[in-house]
Short mmCIF file of C-alpha atoms and ligand atoms in Angstrom, two decimals:
data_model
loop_
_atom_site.label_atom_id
_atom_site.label_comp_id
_atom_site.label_asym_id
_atom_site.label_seq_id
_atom_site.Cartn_x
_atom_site.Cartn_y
_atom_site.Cartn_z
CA UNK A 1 0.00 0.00 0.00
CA UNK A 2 1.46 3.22 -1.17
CA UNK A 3 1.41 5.99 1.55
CA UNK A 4 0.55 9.90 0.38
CA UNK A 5 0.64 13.12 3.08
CA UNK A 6 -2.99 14.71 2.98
CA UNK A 7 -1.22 18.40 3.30
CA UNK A 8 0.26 21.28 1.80
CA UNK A 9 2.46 22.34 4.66
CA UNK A 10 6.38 22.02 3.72
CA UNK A 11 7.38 20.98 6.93
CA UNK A 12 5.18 18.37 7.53
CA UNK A 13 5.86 16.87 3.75
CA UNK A 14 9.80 16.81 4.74
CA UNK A 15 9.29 15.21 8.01
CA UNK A 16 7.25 12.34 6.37
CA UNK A 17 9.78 11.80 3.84
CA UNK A 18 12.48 11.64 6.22
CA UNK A 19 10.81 8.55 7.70
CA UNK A 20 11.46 7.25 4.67
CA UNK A 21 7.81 5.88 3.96
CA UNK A 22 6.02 8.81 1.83
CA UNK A 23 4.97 7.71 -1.80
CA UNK A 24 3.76 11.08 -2.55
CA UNK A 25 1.90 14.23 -1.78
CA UNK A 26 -2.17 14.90 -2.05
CA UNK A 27 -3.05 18.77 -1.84
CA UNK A 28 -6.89 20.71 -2.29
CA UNK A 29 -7.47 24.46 -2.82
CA UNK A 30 -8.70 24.36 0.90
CA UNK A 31 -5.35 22.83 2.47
CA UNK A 32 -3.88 25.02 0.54
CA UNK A 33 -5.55 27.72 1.80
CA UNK A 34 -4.80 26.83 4.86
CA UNK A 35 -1.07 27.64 4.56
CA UNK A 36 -2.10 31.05 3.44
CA UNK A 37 -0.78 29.83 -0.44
CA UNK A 38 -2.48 32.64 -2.36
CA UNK A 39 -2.71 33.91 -6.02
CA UNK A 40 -1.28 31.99 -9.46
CA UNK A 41 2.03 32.30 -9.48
CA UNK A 42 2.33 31.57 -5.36
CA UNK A 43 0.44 28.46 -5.94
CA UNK A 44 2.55 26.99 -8.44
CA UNK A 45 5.74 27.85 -7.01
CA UNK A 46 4.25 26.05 -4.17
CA UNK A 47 3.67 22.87 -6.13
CA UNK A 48 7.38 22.93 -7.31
CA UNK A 49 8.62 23.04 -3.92
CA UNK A 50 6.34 19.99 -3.02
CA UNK A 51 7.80 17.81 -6.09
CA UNK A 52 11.37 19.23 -4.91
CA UNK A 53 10.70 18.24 -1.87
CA UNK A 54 9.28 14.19 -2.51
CA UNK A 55 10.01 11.77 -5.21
CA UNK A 56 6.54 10.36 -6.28
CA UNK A 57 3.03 11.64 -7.23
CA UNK A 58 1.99 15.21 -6.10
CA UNK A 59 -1.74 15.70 -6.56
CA UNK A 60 -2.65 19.59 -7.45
CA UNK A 61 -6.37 19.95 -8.00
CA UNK A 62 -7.97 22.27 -10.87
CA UNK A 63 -10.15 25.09 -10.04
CA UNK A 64 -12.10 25.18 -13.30
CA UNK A 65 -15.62 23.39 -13.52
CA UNK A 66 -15.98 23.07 -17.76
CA UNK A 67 -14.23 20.86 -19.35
CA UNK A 68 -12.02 23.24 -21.86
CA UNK A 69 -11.07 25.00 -18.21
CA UNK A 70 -10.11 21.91 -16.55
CA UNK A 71 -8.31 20.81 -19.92
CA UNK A 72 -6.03 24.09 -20.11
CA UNK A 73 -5.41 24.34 -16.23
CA UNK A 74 -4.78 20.25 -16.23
CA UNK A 75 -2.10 20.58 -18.84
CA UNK A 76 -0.55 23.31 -17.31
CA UNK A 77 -0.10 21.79 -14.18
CA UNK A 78 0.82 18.71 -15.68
CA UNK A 79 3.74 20.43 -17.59
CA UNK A 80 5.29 21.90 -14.34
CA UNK A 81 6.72 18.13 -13.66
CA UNK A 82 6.33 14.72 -14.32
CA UNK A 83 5.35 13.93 -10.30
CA UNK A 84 2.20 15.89 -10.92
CA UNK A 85 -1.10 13.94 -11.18
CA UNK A 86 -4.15 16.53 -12.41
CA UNK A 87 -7.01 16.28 -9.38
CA UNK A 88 -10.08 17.03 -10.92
CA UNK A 89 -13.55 16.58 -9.04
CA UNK A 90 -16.37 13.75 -9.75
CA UNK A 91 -18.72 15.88 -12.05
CA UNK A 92 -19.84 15.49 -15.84
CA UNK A 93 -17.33 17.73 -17.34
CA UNK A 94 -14.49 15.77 -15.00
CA UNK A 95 -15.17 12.79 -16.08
CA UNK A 96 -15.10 13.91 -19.99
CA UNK A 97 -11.69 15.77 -18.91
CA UNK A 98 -10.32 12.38 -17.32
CA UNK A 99 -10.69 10.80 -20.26
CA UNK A 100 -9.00 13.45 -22.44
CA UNK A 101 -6.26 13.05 -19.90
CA UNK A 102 -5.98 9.49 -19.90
CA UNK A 103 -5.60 9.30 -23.89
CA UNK A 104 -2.86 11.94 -23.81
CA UNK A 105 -1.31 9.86 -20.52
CA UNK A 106 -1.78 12.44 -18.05
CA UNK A 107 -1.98 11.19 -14.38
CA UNK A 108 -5.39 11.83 -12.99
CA UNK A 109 -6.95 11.90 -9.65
CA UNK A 110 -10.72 12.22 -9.20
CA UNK A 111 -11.67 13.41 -6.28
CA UNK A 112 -14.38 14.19 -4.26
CA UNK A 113 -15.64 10.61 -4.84
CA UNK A 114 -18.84 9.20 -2.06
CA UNK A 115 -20.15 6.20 -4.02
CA UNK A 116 -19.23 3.50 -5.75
CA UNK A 117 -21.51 4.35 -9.22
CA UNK A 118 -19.14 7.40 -9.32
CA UNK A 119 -15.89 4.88 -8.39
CA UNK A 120 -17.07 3.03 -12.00
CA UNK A 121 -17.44 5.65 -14.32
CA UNK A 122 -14.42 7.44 -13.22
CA UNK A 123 -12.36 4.00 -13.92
CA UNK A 124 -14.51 3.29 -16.97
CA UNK A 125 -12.92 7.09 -18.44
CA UNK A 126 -9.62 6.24 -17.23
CA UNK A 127 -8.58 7.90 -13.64
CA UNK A 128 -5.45 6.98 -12.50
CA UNK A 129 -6.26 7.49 -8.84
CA UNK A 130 -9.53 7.32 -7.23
CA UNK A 131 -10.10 9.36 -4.16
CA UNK A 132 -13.19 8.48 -2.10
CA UNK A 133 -13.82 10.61 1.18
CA UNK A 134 -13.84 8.09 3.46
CA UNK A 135 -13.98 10.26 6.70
CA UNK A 136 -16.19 12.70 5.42
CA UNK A 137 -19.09 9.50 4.91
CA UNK A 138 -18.58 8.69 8.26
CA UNK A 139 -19.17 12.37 9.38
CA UNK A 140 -22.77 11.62 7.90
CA UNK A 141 -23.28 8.58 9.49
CA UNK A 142 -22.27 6.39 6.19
CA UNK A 143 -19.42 4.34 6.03
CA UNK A 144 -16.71 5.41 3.85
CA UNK A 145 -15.05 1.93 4.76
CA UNK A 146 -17.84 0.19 3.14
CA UNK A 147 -17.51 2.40 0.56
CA UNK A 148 -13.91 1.01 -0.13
CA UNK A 149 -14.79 -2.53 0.29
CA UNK A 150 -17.56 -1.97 -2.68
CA UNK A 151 -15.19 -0.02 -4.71
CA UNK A 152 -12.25 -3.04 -4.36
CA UNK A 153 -14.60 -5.36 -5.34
CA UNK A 154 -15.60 -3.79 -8.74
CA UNK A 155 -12.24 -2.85 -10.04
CA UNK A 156 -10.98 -6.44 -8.90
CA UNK A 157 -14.21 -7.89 -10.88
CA UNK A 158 -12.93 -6.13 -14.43
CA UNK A 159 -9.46 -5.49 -13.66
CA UNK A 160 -9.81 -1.72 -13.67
CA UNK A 161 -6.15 -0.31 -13.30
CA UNK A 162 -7.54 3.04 -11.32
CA UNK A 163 -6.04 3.06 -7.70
CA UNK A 164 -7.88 3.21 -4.99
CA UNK A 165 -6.78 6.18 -2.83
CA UNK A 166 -8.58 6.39 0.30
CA UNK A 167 -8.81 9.81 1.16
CA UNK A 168 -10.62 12.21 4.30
CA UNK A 169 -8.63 9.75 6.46
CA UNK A 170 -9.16 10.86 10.30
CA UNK A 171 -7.31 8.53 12.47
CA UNK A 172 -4.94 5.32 12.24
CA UNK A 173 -7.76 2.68 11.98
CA UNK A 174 -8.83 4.30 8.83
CA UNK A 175 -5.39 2.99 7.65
CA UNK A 176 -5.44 -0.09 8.81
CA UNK A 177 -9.19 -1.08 7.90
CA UNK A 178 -7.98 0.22 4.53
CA UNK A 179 -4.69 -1.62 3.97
CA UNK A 180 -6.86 -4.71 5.04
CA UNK A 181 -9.71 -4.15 2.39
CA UNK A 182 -6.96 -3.83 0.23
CA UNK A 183 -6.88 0.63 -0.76
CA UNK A 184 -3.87 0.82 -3.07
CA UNK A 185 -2.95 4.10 -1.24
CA UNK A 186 -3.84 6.30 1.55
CA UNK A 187 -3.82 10.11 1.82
CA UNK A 188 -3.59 10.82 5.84
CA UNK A 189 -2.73 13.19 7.80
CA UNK A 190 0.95 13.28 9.39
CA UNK A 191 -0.72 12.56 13.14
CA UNK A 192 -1.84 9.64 11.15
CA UNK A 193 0.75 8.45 9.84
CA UNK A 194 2.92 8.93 12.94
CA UNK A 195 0.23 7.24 15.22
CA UNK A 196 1.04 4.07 13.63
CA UNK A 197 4.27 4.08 15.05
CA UNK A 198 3.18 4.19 18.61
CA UNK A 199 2.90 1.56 20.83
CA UNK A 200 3.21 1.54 25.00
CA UNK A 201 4.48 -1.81 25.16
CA UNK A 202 7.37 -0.12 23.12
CA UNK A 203 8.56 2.35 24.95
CA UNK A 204 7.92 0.83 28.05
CA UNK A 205 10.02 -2.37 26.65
CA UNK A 206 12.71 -0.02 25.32
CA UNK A 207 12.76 1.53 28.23
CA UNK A 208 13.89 -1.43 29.94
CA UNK A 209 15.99 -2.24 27.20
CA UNK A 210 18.19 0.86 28.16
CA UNK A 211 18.10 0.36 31.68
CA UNK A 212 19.40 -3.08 31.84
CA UNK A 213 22.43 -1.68 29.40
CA UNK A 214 23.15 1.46 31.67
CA UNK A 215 23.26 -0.97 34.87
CA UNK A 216 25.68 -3.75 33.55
CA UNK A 217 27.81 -1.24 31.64
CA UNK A 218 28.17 1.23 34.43
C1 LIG B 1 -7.51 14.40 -0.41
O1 LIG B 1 -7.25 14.23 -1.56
C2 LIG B 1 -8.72 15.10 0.04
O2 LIG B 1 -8.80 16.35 -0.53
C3 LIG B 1 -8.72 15.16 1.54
O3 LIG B 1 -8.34 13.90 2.05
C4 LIG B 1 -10.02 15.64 2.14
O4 LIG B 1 -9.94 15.46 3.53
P1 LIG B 1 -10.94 16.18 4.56
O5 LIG B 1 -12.27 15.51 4.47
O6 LIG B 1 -10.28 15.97 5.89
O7 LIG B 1 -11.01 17.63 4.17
#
């Protein structure tokens, strides 16, 4: 399962990737936003600095909502690097631009994905990701782990290539319930990611560990 940082903050992207485990970079106009990224040229400067800053797939998602807009912004973005994968959201005029980008092999990522009629057409025109909101289903009271287990089961059925990229991921379980459903990738959060590592049996255990070493080597 390929692991991807659900952020556009520069710090957080370089501490994942010093762990060694990061696969790539997901970004939206609102966690953008969020690190005060403002205007054209500030935005793609930012994106650069994210591919500088990884080595594999950096989503960056289009603003436009018609397909010639998506289309021109896509292939723009697309240009800036080879690690950029096009985001473009689950509506009519996506889906016709997903398949534009798929014949002219630029990486896609649909997003904004809650169902798994949406999960078929958006394979059926070509995505290379998929990114259902799993955490954002369970806000509702749906299940956005359901959601993956229905989506696994159709792309396994016909062999659709589109990854799975669970996405809106809260909280460590989310990973695990996805790596065991079988999500190609998940987009988390870095408290996410870095909960996995914790354990109190393991610090309390290395603890000991040290101990024992400081007493017989004292
Ligand atoms: C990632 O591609 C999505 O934009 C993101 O995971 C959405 O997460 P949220 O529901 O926490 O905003």
């Amino acid at each position: 399962m390929k692991f991807f940082i659900d952020t556009a903050n520069l710090e957080q992207i370089k501490e994942a990737q010093e762990l060694g485990i990061l696969d790539g970079v997901t970004t939206n106009p609102s966690l953008m936003a969020k690190e005060g990224i403002s205007g054209h040229e500030n935005i793609i400067n930012h994106y650069k600095k994210i591919c500088d800053i990884v080595d594999g797939d950096v989503s960056a998602e289009v603003i436009s909502t018609d397909f010639e807009g998506i289309v021109k912004e896509g292939e723009f973005l697309a240009s800036l690097n080879p690690q950029i994968v096009v985001k473009v959201p689950m509506i009519s005029e996506g889906i016709k631009a997903i398949k534009y980008f798929s014949e002219k092999k630029i990486k896609t990522n649909c997003t904004l994905v809650f169902s798994a009629g949406q999960a078929l057409i958006a394979a059926k025109a070509g995505a290379t990701y998929l990114s259902p909101f799993i955490g954002r289903l369970d806000d509702i009271s749906s299940d956005g782990l359901t959601l993956i287990s229905e989506i696994r089961e159709i792309y396994d059925n016909y062999n659709f290539e589109t990854q799975i990229l669970a996405a809106s991921v809260r909280h460590t379980m989310h990973i695990i319930d996805c790596a065991k459903i079988g999500a190609d990738v998940v987009t988390t959060p870095l408290s996410a990611i870095k909960g996995l590592l914790n354990h109190p049996l393991t610090d309390s255990g290395l603890k000991k560990f040290l101990e024992d070493h400081k007493k017989s080597n004292s």
